[in-house]
mmCIF file of C-alpha atoms in Angstrom:
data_model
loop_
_atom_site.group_PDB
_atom_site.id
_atom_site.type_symbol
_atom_site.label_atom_id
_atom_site.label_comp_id
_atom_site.label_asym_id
_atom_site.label_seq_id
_atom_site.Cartn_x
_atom_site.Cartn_y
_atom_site.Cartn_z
ATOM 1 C CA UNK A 266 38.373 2.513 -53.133
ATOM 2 C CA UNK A 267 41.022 3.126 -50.684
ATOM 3 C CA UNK A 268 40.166 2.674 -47.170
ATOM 4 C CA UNK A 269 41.369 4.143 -44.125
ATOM 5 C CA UNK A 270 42.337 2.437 -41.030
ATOM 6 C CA UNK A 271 40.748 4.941 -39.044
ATOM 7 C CA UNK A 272 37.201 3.346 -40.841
ATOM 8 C CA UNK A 273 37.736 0.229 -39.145
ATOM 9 C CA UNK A 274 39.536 1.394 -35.542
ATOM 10 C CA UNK A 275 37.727 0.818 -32.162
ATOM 11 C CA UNK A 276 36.993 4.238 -30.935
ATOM 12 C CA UNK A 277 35.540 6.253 -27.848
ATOM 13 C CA UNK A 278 32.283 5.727 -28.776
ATOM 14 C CA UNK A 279 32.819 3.207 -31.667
ATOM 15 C CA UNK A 280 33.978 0.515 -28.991
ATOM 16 C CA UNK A 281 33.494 -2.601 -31.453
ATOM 17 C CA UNK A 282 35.483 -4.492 -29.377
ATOM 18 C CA UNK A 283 33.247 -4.625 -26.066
ATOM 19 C CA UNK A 284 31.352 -8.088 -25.178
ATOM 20 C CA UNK A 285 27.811 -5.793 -25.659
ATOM 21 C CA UNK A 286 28.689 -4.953 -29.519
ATOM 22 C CA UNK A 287 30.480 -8.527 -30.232
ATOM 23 C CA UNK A 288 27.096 -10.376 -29.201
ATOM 24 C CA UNK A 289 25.118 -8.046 -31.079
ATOM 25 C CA UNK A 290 26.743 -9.167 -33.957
ATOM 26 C CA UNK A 291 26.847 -13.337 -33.110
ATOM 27 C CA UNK A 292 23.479 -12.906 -32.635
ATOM 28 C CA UNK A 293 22.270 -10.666 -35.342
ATOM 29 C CA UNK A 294 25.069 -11.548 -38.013
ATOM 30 C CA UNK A 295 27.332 -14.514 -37.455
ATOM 31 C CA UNK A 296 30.356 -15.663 -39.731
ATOM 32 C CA UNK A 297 27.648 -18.649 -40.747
ATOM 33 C CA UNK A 298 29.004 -18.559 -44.753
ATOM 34 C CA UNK A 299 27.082 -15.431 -45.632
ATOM 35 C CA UNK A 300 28.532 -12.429 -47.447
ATOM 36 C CA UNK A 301 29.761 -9.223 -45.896
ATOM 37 C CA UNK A 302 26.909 -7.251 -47.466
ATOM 38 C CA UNK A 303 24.232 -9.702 -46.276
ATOM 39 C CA UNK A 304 25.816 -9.627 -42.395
ATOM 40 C CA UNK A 305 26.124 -5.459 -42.914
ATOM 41 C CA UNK A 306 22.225 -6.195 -43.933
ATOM 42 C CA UNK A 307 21.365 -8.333 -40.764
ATOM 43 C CA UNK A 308 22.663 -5.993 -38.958
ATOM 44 C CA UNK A 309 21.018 -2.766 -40.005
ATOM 45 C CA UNK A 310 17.635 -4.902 -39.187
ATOM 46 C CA UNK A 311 18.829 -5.869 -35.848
ATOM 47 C CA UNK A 312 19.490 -2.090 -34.565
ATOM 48 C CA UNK A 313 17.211 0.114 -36.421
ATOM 49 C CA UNK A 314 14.192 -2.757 -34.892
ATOM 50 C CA UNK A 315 16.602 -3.872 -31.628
ATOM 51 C CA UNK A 316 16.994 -0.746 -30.406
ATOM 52 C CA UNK A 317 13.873 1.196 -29.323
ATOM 53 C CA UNK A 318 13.970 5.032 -31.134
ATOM 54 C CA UNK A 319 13.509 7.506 -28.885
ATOM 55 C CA UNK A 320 14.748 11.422 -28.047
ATOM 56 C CA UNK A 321 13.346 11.914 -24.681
ATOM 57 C CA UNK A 322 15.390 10.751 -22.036
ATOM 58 C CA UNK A 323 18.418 10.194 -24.640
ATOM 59 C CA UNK A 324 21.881 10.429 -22.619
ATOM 60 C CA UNK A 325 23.870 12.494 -24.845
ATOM 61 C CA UNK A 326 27.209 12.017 -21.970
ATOM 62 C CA UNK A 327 30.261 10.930 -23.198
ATOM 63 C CA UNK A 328 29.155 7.237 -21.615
ATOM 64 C CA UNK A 329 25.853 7.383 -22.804
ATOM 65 C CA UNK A 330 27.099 7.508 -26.184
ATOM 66 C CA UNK A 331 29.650 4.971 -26.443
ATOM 67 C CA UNK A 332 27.761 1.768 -28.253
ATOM 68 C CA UNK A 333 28.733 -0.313 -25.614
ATOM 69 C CA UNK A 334 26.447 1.963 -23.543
ATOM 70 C CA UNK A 335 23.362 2.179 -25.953
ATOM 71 C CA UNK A 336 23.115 -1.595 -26.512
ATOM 72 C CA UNK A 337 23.514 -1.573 -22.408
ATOM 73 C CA UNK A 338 20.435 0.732 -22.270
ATOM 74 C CA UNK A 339 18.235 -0.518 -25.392
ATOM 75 C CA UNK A 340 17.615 2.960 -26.503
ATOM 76 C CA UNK A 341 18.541 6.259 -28.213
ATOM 77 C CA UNK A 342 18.006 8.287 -30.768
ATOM 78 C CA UNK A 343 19.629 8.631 -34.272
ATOM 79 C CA UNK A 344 23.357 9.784 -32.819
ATOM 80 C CA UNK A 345 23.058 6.293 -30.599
ATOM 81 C CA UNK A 346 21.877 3.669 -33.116
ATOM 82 C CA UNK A 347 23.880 5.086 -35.963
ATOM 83 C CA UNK A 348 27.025 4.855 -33.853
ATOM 84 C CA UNK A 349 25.890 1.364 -32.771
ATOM 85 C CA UNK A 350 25.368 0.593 -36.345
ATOM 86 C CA UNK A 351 28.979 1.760 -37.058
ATOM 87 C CA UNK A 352 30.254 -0.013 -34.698
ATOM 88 C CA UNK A 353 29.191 -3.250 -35.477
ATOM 89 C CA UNK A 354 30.027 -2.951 -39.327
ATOM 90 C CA UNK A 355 33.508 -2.276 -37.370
ATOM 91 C CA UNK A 356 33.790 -5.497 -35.873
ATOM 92 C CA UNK A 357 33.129 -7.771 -39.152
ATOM 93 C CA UNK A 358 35.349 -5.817 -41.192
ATOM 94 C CA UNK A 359 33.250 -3.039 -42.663
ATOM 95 C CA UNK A 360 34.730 0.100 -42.568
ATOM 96 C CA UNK A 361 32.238 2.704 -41.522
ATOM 97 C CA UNK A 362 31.541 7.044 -40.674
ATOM 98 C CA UNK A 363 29.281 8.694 -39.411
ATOM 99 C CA UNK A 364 27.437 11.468 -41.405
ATOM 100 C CA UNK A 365 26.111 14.565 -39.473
ATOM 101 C CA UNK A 366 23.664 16.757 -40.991
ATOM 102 C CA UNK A 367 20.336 19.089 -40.335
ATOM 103 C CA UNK A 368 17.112 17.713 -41.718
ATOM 104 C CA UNK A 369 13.592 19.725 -41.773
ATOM 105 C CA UNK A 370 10.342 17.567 -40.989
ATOM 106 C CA UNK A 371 11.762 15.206 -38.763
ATOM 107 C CA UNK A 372 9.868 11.925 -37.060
ATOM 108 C CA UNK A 373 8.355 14.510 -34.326
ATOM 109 C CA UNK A 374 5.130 14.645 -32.335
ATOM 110 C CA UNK A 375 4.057 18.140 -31.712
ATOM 111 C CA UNK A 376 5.191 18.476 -27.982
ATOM 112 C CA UNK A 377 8.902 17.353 -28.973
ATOM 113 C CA UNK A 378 8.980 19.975 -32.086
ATOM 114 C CA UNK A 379 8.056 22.654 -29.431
ATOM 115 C CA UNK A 380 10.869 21.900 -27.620
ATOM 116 C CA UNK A 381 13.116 21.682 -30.755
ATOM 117 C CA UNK A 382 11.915 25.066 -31.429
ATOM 118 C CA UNK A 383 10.599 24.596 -34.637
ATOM 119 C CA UNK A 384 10.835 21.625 -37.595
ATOM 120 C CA UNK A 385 14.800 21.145 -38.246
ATOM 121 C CA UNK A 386 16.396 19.113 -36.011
ATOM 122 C CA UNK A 387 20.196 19.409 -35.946
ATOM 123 C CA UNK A 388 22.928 17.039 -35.758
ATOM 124 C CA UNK A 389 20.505 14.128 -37.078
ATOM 125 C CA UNK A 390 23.329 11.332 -37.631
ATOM 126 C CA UNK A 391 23.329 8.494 -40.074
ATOM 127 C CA UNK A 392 25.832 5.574 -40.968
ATOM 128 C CA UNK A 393 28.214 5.483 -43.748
ATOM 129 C CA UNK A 394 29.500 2.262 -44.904
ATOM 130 C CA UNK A 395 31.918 0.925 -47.421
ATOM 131 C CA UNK A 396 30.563 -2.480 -49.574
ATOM 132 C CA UNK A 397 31.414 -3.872 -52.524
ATOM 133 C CA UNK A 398 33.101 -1.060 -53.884
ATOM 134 C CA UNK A 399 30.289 0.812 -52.872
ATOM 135 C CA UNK A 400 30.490 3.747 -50.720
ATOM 136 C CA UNK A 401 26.450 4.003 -49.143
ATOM 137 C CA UNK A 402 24.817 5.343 -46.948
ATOM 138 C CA UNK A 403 21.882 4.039 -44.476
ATOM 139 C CA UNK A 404 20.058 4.819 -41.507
ATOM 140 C CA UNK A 405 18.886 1.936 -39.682
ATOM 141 C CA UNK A 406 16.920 4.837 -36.521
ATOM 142 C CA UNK A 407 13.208 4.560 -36.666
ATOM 143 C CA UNK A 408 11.857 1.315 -35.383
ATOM 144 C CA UNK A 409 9.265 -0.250 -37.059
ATOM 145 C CA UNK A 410 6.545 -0.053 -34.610
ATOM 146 C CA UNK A 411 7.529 3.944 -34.353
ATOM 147 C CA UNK A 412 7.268 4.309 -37.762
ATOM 148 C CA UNK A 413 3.746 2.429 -37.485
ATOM 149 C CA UNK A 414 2.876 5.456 -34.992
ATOM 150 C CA UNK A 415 3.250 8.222 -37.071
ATOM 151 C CA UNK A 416 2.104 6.761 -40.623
ATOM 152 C CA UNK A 417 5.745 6.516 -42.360
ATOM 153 C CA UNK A 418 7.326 3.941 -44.470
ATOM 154 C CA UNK A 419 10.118 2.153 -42.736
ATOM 155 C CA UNK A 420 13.326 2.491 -44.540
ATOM 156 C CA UNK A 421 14.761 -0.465 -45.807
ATOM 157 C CA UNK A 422 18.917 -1.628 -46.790
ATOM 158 C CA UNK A 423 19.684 -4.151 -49.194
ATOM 159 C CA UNK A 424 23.142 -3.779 -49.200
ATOM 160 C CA UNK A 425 23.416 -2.124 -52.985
ATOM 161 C CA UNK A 426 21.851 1.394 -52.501
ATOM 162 C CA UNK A 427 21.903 4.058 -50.165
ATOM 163 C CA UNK A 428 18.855 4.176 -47.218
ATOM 164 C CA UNK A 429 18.570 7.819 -45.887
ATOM 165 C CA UNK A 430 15.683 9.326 -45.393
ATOM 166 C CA UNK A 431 11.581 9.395 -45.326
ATOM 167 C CA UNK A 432 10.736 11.420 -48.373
ATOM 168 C CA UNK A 433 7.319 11.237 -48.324
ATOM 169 C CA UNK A 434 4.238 9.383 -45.791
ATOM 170 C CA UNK A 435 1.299 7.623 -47.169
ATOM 171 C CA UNK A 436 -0.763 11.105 -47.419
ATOM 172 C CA UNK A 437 2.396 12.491 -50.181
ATOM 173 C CA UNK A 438 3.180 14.689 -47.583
ATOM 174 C CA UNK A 439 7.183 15.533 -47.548
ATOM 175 C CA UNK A 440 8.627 14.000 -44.011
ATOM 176 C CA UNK A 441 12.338 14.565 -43.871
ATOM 177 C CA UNK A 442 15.008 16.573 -46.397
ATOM 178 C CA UNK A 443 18.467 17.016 -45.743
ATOM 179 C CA UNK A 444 19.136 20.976 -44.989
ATOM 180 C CA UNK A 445 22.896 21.305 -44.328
ATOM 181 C CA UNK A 446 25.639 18.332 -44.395
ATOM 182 C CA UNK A 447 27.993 19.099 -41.515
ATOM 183 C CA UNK A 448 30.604 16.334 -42.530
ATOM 184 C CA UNK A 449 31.493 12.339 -42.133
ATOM 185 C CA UNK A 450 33.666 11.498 -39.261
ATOM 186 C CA UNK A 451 35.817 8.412 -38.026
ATOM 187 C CA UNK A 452 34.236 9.157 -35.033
ATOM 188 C CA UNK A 453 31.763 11.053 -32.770
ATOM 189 C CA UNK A 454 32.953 14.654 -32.655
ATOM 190 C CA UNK A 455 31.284 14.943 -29.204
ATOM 191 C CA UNK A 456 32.048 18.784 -28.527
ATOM 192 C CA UNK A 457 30.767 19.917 -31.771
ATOM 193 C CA UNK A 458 27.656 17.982 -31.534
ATOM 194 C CA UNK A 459 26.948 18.739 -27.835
ATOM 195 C CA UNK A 460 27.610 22.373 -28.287
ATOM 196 C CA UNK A 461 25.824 22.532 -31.611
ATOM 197 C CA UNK A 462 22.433 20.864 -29.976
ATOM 198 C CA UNK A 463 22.629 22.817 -26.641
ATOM 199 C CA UNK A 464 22.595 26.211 -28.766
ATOM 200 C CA UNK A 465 19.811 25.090 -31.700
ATOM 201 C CA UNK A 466 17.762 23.052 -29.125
ATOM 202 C CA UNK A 467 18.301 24.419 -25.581
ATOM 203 C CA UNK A 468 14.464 23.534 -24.046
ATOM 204 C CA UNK A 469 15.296 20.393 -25.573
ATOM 205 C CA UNK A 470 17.499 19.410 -22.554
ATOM 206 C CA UNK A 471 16.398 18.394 -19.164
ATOM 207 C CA UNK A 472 18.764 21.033 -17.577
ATOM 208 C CA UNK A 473 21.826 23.176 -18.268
ATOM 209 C CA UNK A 474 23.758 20.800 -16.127
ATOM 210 C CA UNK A 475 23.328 17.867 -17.520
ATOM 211 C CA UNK A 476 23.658 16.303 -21.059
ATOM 212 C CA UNK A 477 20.620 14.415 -20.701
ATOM 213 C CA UNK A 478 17.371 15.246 -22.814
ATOM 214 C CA UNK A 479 13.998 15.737 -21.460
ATOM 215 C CA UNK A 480 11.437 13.199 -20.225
ATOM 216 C CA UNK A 481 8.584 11.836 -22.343
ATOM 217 C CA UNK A 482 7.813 9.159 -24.768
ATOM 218 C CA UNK A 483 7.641 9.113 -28.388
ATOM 219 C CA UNK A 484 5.294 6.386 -28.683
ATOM 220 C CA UNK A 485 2.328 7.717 -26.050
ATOM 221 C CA UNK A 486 2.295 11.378 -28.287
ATOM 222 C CA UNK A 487 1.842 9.788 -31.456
#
């Protein structure tokens, strides 16, 4: 599998090189003897359950998105721990993308799919990784306690097979399906996504001059 340089490069917002992303990853995965897959595996744990999931209040500027940033803040929403995620596969030699696509029946509470407009939520972004030969795909976003909240299965990573989505919740009601791919990029392509979100999700924002979502929480509307 031939890999890129660009899959390993500190970016904009894949800043792997920052002291906030280098002690997420002596903390959550040190170079202690264990194999690449089981740090990339550490680490999925420590963001998708280190990093609280939420939408409202999400800073979507250019800042607020940088990894650095999100592990600064303690936050985000898919966009900010899959980046995170990325970044940190980055920095012990993993080379990682990051896949954009729409998805129908997203982890929503009724107010926040009013103000998506409806059920798909756009630009949902998870992590692509290179392992073993192994090109995969996971997506370490909801948070355990979230997932708790609104009666999902937490998605797991093992390091051998791709972790994407929440097919189903205990009830065999369908949660999440993949609509439209959009691509897999070396790095955030912020204009695109910014544009893309402030013309499918517009009450979604807390103003038209600024790239900051709108207040709530998550947790009290489940």
């Amino acid at each position: 599998m031939l890999v890129s340089p660009a899959q390993l490069a500190e970016t904009e917002f894949l800043d792997h090189g920052t002291p906030e992303v280098r002690a997420l990853v002596a903390k959550a995965s040190p170079a202690d003897g264990a194999t690449l897959a089981e740090r990339a595996v550490r680490l999925y744990y420590a963001v998708r359950d280190g990093i609280r999931y939420e939408v409202y209040g999400a800073d979507l500027s250019r800042t607020g998105l940088r990894a650095s940033q999100v592990l600064r803040r303690g936050s985000g929403m898919c966009l900010h721990k899959s980046l995170v995620y990325a970044a940190a596969l980055r920095a012990i030699g993993v080379p990682s993308r990051l896949v954009l696509a729409d998805v129908r029946n997203h982890l929503a509470s009724p107010r926040l799919r009013e103000l998506l407009g409806g059920d798909v939520f756009h630009q949902h972004c998870v992590t692509e990784l290179d392992l073993n030969g192994r090109r995969l795909r996971a997506t370490p976003v909801f948070n355990r306690t979230l997932c708790r909240l609104y009666r999902i299965p937490e998605l797991h990573f093992d390091g051998t097979a791709d972790s994407v989505h929440h097919p189903y919740g205990p009830d065999g009601a369908q949660r999440m399906k993949f609509l439209r791919e959009h691509g897999v990029f070396d790095d955030l392509p912020y204009d695109f996504v910014l544009s893309s979100l402030r013309a499918a999700h517009p009450r979604l924002f807390a103003s038209d001059a600024t790239p900051v979502l709108a207040e709530g929480s998550l947790a009290d509307e489940a």
